[in-house]
Short mmCIF file of C-alpha atoms in Angstrom, two decimals:
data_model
loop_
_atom_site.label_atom_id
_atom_site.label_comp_id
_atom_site.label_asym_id
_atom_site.label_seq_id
_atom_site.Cartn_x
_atom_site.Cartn_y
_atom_site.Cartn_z
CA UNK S 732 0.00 0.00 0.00
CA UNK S 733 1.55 3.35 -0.86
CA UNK S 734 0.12 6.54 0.22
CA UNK S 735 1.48 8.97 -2.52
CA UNK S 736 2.85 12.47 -1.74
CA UNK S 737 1.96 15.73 -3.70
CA UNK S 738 5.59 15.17 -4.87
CA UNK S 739 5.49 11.46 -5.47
CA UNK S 740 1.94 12.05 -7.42
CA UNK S 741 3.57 14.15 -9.87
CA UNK S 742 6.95 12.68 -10.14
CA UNK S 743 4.77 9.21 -11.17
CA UNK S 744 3.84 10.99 -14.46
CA UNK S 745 7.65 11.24 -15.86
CA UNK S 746 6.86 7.70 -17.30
CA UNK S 747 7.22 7.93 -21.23
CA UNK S 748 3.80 8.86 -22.04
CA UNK S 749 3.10 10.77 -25.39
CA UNK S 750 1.64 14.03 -25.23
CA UNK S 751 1.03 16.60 -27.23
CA UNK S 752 -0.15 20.25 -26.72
CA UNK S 753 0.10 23.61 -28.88
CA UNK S 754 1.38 21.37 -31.56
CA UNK S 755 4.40 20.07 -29.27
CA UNK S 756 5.31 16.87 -28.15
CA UNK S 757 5.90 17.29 -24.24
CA UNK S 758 8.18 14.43 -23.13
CA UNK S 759 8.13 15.37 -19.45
CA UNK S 760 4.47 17.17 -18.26
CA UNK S 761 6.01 17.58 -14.73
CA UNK S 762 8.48 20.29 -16.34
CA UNK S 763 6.33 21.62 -18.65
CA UNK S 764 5.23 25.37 -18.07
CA UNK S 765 1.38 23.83 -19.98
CA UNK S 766 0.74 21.52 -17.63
CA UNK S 767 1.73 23.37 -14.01
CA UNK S 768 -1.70 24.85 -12.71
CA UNK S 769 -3.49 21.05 -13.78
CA UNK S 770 -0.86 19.33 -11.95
CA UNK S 771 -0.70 21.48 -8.96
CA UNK S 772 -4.45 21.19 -8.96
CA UNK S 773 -4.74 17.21 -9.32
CA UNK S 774 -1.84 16.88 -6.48
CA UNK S 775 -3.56 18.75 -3.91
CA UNK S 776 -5.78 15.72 -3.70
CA UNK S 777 -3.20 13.97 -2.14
CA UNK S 778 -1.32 12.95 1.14
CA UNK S 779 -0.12 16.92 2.38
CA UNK S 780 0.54 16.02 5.91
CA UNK S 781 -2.14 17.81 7.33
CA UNK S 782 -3.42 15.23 9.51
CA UNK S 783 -7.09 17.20 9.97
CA UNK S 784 -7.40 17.11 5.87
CA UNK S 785 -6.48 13.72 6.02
CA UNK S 786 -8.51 12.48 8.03
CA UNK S 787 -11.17 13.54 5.74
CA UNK S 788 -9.78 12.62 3.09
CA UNK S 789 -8.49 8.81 3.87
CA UNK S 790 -10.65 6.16 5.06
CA UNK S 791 -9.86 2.83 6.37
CA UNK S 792 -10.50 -0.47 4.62
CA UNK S 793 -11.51 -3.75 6.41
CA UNK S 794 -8.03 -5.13 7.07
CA UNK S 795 -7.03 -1.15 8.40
CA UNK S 796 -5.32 0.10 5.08
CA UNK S 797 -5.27 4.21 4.99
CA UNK S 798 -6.82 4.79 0.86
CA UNK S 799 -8.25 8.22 -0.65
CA UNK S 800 -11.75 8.34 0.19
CA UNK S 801 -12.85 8.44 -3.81
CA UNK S 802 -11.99 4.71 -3.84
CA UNK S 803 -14.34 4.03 -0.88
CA UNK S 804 -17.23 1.91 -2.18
CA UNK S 805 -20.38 2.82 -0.17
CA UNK S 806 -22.53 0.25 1.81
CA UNK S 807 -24.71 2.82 4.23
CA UNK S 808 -25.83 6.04 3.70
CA UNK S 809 -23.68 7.28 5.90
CA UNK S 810 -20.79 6.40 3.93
CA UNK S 811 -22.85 7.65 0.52
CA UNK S 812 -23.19 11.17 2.26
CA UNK S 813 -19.29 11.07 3.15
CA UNK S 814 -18.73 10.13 -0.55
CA UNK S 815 -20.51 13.32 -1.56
CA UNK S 816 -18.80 15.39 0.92
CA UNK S 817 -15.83 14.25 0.23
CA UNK S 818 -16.54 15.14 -3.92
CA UNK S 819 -17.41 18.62 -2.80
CA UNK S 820 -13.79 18.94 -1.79
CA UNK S 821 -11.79 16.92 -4.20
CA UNK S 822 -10.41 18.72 -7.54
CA UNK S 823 -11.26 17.51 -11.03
CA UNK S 824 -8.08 15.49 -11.75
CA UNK S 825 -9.40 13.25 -8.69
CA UNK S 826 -13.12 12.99 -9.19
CA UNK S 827 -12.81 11.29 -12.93
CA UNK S 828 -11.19 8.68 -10.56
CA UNK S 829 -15.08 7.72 -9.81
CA UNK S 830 -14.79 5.30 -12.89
CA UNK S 831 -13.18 2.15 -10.94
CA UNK S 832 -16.83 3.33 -8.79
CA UNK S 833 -18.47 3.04 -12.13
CA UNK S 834 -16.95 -0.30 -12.58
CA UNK S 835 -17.62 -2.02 -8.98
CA UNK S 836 -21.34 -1.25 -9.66
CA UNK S 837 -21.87 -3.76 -12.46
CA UNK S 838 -19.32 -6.24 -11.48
CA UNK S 839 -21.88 -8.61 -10.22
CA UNK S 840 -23.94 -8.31 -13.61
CA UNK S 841 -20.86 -8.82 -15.58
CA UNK S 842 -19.83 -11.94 -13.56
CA UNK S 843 -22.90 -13.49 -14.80
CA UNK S 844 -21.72 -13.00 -18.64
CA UNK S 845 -18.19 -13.98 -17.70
CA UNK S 846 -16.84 -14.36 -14.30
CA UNK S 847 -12.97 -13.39 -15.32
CA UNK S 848 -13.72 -9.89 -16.57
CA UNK S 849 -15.48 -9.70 -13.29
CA UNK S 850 -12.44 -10.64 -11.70
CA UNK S 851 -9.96 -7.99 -13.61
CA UNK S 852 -12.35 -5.34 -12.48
CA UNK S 853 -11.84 -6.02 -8.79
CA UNK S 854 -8.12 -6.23 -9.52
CA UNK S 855 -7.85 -3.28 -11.29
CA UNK S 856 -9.80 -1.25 -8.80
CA UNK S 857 -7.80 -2.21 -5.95
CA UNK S 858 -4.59 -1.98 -7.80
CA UNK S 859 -5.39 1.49 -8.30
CA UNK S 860 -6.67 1.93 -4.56
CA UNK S 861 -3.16 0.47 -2.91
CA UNK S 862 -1.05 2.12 -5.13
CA UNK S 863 -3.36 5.83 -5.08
CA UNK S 864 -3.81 6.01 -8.43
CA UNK S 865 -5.75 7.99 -10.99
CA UNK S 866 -7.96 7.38 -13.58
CA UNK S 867 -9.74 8.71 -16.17
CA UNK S 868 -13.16 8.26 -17.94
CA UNK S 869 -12.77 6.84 -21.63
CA UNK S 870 -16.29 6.51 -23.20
CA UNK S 871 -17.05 9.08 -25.87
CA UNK S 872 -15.98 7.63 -29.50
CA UNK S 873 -15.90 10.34 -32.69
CA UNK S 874 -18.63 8.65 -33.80
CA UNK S 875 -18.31 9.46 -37.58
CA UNK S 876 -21.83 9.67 -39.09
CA UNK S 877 -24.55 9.48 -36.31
CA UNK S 878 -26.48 7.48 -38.57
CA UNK S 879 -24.77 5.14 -39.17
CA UNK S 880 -23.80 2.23 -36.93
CA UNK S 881 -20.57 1.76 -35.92
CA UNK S 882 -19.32 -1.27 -38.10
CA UNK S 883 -21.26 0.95 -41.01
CA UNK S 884 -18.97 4.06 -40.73
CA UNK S 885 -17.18 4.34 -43.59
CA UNK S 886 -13.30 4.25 -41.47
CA UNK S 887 -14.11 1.48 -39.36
CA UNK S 888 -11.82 2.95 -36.47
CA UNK S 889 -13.61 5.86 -35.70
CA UNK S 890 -15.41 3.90 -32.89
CA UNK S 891 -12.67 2.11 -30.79
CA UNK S 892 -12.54 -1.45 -31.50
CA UNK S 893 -10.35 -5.20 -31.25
CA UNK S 894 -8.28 -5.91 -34.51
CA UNK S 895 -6.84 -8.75 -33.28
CA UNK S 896 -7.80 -11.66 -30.24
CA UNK S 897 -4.53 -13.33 -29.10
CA UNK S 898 -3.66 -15.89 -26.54
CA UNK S 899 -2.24 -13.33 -24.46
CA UNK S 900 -4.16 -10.68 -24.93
CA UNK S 901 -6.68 -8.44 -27.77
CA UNK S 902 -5.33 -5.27 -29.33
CA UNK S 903 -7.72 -2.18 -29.77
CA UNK S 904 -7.64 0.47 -32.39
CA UNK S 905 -9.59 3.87 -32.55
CA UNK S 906 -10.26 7.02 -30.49
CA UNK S 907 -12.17 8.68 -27.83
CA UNK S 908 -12.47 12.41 -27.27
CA UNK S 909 -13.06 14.63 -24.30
CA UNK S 910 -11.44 12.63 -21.36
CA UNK S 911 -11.24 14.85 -18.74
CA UNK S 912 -7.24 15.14 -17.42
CA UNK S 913 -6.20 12.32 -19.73
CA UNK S 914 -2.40 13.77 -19.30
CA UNK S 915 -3.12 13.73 -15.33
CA UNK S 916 -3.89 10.16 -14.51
CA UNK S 917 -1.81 6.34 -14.50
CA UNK S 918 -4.61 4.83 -16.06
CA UNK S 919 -7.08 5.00 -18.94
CA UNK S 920 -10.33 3.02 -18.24
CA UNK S 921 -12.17 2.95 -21.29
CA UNK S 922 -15.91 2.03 -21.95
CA UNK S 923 -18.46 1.31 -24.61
CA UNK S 924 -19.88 4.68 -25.72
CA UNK S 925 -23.26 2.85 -26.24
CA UNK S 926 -25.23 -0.56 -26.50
CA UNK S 927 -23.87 -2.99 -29.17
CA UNK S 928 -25.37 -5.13 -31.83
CA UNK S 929 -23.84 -8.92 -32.14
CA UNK S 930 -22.50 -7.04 -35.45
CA UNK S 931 -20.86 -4.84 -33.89
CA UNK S 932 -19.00 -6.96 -31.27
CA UNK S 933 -15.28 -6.14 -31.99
CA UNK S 934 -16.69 -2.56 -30.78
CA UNK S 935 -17.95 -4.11 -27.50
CA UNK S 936 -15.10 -3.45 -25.60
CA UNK S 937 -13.78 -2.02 -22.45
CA UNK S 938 -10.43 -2.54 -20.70
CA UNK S 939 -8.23 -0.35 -18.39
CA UNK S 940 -4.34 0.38 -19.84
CA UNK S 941 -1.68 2.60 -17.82
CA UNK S 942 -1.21 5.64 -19.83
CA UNK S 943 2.20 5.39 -21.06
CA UNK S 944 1.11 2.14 -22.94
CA UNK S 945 2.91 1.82 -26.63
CA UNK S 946 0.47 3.06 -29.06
CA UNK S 947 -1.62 5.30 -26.87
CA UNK S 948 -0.95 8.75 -27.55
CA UNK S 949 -2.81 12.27 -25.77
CA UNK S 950 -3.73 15.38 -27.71
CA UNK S 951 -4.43 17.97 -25.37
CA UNK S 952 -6.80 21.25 -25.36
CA UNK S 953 -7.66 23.64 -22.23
CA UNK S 954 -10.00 26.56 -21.85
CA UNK S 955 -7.14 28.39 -20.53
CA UNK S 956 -3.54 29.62 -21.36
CA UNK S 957 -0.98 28.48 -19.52
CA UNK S 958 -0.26 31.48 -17.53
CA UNK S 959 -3.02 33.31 -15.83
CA UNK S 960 -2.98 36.78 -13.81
CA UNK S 961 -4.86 35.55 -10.44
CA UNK S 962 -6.39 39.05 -10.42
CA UNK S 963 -7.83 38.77 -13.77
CA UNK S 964 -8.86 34.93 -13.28
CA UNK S 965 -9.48 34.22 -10.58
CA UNK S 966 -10.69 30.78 -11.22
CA UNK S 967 -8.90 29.77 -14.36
CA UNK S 968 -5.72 30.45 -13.15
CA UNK S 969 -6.42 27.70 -10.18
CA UNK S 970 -8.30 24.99 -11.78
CA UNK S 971 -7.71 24.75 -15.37
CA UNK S 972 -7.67 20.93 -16.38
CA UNK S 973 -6.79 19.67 -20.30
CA UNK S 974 -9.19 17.80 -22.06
CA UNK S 975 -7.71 15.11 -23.80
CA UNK S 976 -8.05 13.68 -27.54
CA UNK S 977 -7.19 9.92 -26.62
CA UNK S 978 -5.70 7.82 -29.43
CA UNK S 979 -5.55 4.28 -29.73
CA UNK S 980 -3.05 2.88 -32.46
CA UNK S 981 -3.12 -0.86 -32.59
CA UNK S 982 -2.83 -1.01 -28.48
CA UNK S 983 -1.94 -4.38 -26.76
CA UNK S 984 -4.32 -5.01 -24.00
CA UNK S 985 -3.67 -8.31 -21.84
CA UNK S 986 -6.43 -10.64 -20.76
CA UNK S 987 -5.51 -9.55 -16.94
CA UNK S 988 -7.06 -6.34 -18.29
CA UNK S 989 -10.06 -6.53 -20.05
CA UNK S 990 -13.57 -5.97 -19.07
CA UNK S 991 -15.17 -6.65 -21.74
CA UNK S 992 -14.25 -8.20 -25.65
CA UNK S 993 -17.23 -8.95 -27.70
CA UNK S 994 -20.18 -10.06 -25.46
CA UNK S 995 -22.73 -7.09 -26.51
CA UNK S 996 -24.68 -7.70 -23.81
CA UNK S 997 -22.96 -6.22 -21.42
CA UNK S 998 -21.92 -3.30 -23.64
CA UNK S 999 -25.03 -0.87 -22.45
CA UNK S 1000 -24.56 -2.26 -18.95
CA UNK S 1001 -20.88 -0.45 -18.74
CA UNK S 1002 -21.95 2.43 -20.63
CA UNK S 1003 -24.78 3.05 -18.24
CA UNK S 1004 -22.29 3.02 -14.79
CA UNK S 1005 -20.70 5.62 -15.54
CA UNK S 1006 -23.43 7.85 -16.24
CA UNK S 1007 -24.51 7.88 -12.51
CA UNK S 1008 -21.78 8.86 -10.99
CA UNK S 1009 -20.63 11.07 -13.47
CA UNK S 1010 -24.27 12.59 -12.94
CA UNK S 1011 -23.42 13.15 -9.27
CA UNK S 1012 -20.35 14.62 -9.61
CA UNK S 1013 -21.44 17.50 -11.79
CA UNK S 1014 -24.65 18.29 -9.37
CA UNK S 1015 -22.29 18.58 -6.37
CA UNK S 1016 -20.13 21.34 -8.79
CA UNK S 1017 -23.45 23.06 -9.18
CA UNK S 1018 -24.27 23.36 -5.87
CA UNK S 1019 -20.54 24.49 -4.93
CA UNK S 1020 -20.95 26.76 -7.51
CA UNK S 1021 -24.43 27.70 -7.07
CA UNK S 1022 -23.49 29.32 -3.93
CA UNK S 1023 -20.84 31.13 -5.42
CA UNK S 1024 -23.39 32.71 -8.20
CA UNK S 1025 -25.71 33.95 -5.58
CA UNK S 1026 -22.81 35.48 -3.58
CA UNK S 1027 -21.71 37.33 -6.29
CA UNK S 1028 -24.87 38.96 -7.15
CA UNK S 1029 -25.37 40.36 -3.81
CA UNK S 1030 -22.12 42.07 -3.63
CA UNK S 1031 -22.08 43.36 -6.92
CA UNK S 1032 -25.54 44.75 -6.50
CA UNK S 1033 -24.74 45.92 -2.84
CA UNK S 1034 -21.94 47.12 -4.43
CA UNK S 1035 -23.75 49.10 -6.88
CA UNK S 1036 -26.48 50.45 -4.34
CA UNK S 1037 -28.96 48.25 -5.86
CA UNK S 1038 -29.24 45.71 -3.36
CA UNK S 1039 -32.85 46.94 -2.04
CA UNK S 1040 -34.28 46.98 -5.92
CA UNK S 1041 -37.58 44.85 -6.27
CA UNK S 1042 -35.47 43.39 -9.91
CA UNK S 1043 -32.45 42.87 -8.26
CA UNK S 1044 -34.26 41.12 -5.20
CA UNK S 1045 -36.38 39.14 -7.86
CA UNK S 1046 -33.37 38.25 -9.76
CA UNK S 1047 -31.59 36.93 -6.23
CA UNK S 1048 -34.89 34.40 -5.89
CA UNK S 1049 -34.14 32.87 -9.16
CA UNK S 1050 -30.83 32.33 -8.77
CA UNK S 1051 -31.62 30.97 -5.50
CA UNK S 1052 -34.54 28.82 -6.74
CA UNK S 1053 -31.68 27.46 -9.11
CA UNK S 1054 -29.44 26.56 -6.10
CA UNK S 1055 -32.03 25.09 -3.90
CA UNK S 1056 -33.28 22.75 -6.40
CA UNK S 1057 -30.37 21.12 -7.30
CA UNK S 1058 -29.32 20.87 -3.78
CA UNK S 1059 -32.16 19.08 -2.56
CA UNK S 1060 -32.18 16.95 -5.19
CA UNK S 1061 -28.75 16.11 -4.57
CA UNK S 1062 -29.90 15.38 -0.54
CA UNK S 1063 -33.10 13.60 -1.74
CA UNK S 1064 -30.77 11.34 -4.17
CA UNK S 1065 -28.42 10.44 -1.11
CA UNK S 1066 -31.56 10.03 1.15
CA UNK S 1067 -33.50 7.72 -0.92
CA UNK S 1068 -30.42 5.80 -2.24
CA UNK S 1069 -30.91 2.42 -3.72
CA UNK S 1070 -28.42 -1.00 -3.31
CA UNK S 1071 -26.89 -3.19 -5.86
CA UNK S 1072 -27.47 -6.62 -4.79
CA UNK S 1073 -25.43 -8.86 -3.69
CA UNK S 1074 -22.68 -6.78 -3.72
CA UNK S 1075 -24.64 -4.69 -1.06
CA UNK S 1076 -22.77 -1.57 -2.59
CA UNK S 1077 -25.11 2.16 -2.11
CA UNK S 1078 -25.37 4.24 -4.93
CA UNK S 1079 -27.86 7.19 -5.50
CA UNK S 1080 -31.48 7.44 -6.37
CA UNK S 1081 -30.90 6.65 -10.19
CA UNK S 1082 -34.09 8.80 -11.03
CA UNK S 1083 -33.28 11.31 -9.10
CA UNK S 1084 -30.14 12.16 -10.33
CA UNK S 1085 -30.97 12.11 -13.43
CA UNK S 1086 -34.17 14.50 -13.11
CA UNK S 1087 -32.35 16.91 -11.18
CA UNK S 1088 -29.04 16.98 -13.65
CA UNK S 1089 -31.83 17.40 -16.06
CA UNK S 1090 -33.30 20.20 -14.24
CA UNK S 1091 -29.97 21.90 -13.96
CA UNK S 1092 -29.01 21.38 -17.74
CA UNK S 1093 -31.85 22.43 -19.04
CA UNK S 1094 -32.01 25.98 -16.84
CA UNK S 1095 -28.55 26.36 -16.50
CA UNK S 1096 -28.18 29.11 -19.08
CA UNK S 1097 -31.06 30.61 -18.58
CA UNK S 1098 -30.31 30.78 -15.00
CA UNK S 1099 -26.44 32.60 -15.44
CA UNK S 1100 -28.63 35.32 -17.12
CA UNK S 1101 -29.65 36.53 -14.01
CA UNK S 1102 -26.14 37.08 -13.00
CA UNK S 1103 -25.32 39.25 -16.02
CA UNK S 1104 -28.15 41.22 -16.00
CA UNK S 1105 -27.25 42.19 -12.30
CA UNK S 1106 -24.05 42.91 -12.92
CA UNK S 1107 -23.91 44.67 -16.32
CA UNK S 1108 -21.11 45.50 -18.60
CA UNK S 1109 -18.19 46.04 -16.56
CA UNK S 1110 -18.06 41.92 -16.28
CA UNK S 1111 -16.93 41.91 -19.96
CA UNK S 1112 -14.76 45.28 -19.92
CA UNK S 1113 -13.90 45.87 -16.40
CA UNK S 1114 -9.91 47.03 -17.50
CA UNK S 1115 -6.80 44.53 -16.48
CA UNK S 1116 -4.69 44.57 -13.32
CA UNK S 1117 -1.79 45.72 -14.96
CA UNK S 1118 -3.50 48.88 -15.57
CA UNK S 1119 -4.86 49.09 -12.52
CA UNK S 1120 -1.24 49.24 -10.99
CA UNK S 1121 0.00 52.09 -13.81
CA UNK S 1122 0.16 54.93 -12.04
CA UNK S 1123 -1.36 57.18 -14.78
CA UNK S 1124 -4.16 54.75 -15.90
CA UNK S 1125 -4.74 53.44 -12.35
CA UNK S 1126 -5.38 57.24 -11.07
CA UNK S 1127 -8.35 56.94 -13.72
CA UNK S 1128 -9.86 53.30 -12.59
CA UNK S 1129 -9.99 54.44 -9.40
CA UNK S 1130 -11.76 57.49 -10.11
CA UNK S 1131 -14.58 56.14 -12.35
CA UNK S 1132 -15.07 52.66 -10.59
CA UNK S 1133 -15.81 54.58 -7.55
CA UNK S 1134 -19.77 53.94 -6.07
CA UNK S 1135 -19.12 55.17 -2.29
CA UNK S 1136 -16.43 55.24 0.28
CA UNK S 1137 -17.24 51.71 1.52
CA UNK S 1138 -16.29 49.64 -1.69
CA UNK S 1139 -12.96 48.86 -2.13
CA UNK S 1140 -12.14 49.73 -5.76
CA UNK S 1141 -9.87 46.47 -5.68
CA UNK S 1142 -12.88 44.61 -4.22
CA UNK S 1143 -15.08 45.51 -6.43
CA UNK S 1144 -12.87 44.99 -9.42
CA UNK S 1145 -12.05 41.32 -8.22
CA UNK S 1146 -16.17 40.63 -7.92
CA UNK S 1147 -16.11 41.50 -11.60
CA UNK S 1148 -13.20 39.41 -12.85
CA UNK S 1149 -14.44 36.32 -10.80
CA UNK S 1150 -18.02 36.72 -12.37
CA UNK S 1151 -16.40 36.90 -15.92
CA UNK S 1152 -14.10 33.98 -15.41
CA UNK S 1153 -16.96 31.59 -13.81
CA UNK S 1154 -19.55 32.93 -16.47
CA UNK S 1155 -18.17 34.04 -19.28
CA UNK S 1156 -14.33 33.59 -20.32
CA UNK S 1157 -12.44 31.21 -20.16
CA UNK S 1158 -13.40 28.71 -17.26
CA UNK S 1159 -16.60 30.08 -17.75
CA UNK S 1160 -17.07 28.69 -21.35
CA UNK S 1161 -16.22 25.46 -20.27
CA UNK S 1162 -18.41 25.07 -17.55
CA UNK S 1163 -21.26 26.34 -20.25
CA UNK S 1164 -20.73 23.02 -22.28
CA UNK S 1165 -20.08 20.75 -19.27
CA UNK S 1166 -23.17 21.71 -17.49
CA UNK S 1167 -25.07 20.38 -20.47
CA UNK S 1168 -23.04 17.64 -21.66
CA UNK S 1169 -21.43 16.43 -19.06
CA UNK S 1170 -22.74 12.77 -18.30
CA UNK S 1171 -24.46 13.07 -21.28
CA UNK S 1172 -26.81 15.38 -23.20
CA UNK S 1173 -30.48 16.31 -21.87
CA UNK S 1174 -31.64 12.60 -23.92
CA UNK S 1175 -29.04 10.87 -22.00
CA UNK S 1176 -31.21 11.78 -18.75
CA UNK S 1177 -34.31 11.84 -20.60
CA UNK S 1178 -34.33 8.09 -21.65
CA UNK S 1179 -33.18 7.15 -17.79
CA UNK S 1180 -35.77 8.57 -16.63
CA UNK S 1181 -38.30 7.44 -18.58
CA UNK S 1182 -36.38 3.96 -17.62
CA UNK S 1183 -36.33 4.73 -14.01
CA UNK S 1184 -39.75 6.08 -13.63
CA UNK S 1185 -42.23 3.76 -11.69
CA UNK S 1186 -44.98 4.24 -14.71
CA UNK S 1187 -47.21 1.10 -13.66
CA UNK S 1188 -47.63 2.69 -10.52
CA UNK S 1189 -48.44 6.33 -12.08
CA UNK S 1190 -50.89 4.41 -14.27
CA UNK S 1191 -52.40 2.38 -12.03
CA UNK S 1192 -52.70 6.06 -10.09
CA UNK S 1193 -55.04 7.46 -12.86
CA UNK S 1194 -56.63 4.26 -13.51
CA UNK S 1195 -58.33 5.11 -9.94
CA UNK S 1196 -58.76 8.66 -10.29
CA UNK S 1197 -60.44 7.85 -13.59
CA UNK S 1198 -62.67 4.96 -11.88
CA UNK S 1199 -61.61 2.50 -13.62
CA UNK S 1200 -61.34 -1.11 -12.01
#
């Protein structure tokens, strides 16, 4: 069992793997200038020293081990709510760790199919868990034309797929796009993007590689530059994370490894686990962030004198409304959880989580109006630090961002720049597309709910209301 280090976390990456960023291959991330704030960010997550963090953070197995609490698989509701705590806390790099979660969930139904695969997931998961590893998410294939099926697109590779079953081993070929901190983590665990047809059973497949694997190679994108002014972004300049374009040329995968390799059965079954979680994860960001939103629009309008305005106090409730919704969906998820049998493992209220991600999808944009129309145009053209410190332009600032003798012209100017970075630059315009896609689209949590949805019962419901026996 090793407990990594900040240190030891990020030395573990100098391991060969190939990246690329701004056109560059990067040979050694932990060097690189790019990948500093993500790294930083990712090994905070990890053993610091500070034994009152810790103890939040770590939990104990059931022969005493010390592992991060993301590996923890829940089996009361006690230990669902610490899971949830625990994700309000824990940085991005960390979270898509929840995969190996993803995984344990439908071990039992893929023991049924075939009892080995079942076997490498346990293996895998608590490989990862002694040695405090990451992980990342792998599901989203290019896709090609939607169409289409996948052994109908016209380049066979462009979803992943086996070329070649060996004794030892299969070897995959293809891609996925948009793994969250791809560069960041030991190990890819990839996943079906979707349900499979028996034609399509080379692309019914889902195994977990390290990342430095021959053939695997990461093409990276963020939302932000490499070097950000705190000042100016606030948020960005903390807790940018790459997104990563995850290619798969003719990969070796042993047996030891590999979830799944052809039985199409159990292709929906993995894509579906991950959805869940994933799910869960981004409604505990938007209540972290929730809070943040509504802060920010009562300073800026108590800033502004506005604070006692019938719009700006109608304005408040809806951003509020927002918050509380998703937040006691989140509790009503966790409160009504449901259990995997026989594992015995606790994982929350499938419909709820999806109706409330749903909910905050849907009137997420909508809702970050609000926030805009409170604040005005200074959140787009509020001027730069830099000039802020001039002497001759900063004389100016402070003369014209001046409301009353209370408001910090500094204060006021950060309240700005952290409402334009969470809303609308560059972490901001992230977090526009992940709040909608992330776990899926709005059908993703349309069709589980309309699987998850007790509809006998809601019939049988109107079949009395209507009198009929």
């Amino acid at each position: 069992m090793a407990r990594k280090t900040p240190q030891q976390y990020i030395e573990s990456l100098n391991d060969g793997r190939v990246t690329y960023w701004d056109g560059e291959r990067i040979d050694d991330i932990t060097t690189h200038p790019r990948f500093q704030v993500p790294l930083a960010l990712t090994a905070s997550d990890y053993d610091d020293g500070d034994p009152e963090v810790n103890e939040f953070r770590f939990y104990r197995d059931e022969d005493g081990n010390e592992h991060h609490r993301i590996f923890q698989i829940p089996t009361t509701k006690e230990h669902l709510v610490e899971r949830v705590e625990m994700m309000k806390q824990t940085t991005i790099g960390t979270l898509v760790t929840g995969v190996f979660m993803a995984l344990m969930s439908v071990k039992d139904d893929v023991a049924k199919v075939n009892p080995r695969y079942a076997d490498n997931i346990e293996r895998i998961y608590k490989y990862a868990r002694d040695n405090d590893l990451r992980g990342a998410e792998v599901i989203t294939d290019p896709k090609g034309d939607r169409k289409r099926r996948a052994n109908e697109q016209d380049d066979p590779d462009l979803y992943v797929r086996i070329v070649e079953r060996r004794e030892d081993g299969i070897v995959v070929r293809g891609a996925k796009l948009h793994i969250t901190a791809a560069s960041l983590v030991h190990e890819l665990v990839v996943m079906p993007t979707k349900g499979m047809r028996p034609e399509e059973a080379d692309y019914a497949v889902s195994f977990s590689i390290p990342v430095n694997t021959p053939g695997v190679s990461i093409i990276n994108r963020s939302f932000a530059p490499a070097e950000l002014n705190e000042f100016d972004y606030p948020a960005s300049s903390h807790h940018s994370m790459p997104e990563g374009f995850v290619v798969f040329d003719d990969v070796f995968v042993p047996w030891d490894r590999v979830f799944l390799a052809g039985e199409v059965e159990l292709a929906s079954v993995l894509a579906r686990s991950l959805g869940l979680w994933e799910r869960t994860g981004g409604l505990v960001e938007s209540v972290r962030n929730g809070e943040l939103y509504i802060g920010l629009a009562q300073l800026v309008s108590e800033m502004q004198g506005k604070d006692k305005d019938p719009v700006v106090q109608s304005s408040l409730s809806e951003l509020i409304v927002y918050q509380e919704m998703i937040r006691m969906g989140l509790d009503y998820a966790c409160e009504h959880y449901e259990t995997s049998q026989p594992s015995g493992m606790v994982f929350p209220n499938t419909l709820a989580v999806n109706a409330t991600k749903y909910y905050l999808a849907a009137n997420f944009h909508q809702t970050i109006k609000y926030l805009h129309d409170l604040a005005g145009g200074l959140v787009i053209t509020v001027p730069m630090e830099a000039d802020l410190r001039n002497e001759e332009s900063g004389k100016f600032i402070r003369k014209y961002l001046y409301t009353r003798k209370d408001v910090d012209i500094e204060a006021r100017m950060r309240v700005y720049n952290l409402i334009r970075d969470l809303t609308a630059d560059a972490y901001g315009g992230w977090w526009f597309v992940v709040a909608l896609q992330s776990g899926g689209g709005l059908p993703a949590q349309r069709t589980m709910m309309n699987r998850t949805f007790d509809m006998e019962k809601a019939k049988a419901a109107a079949r009395k209301a209507a009198g009929i026996s």
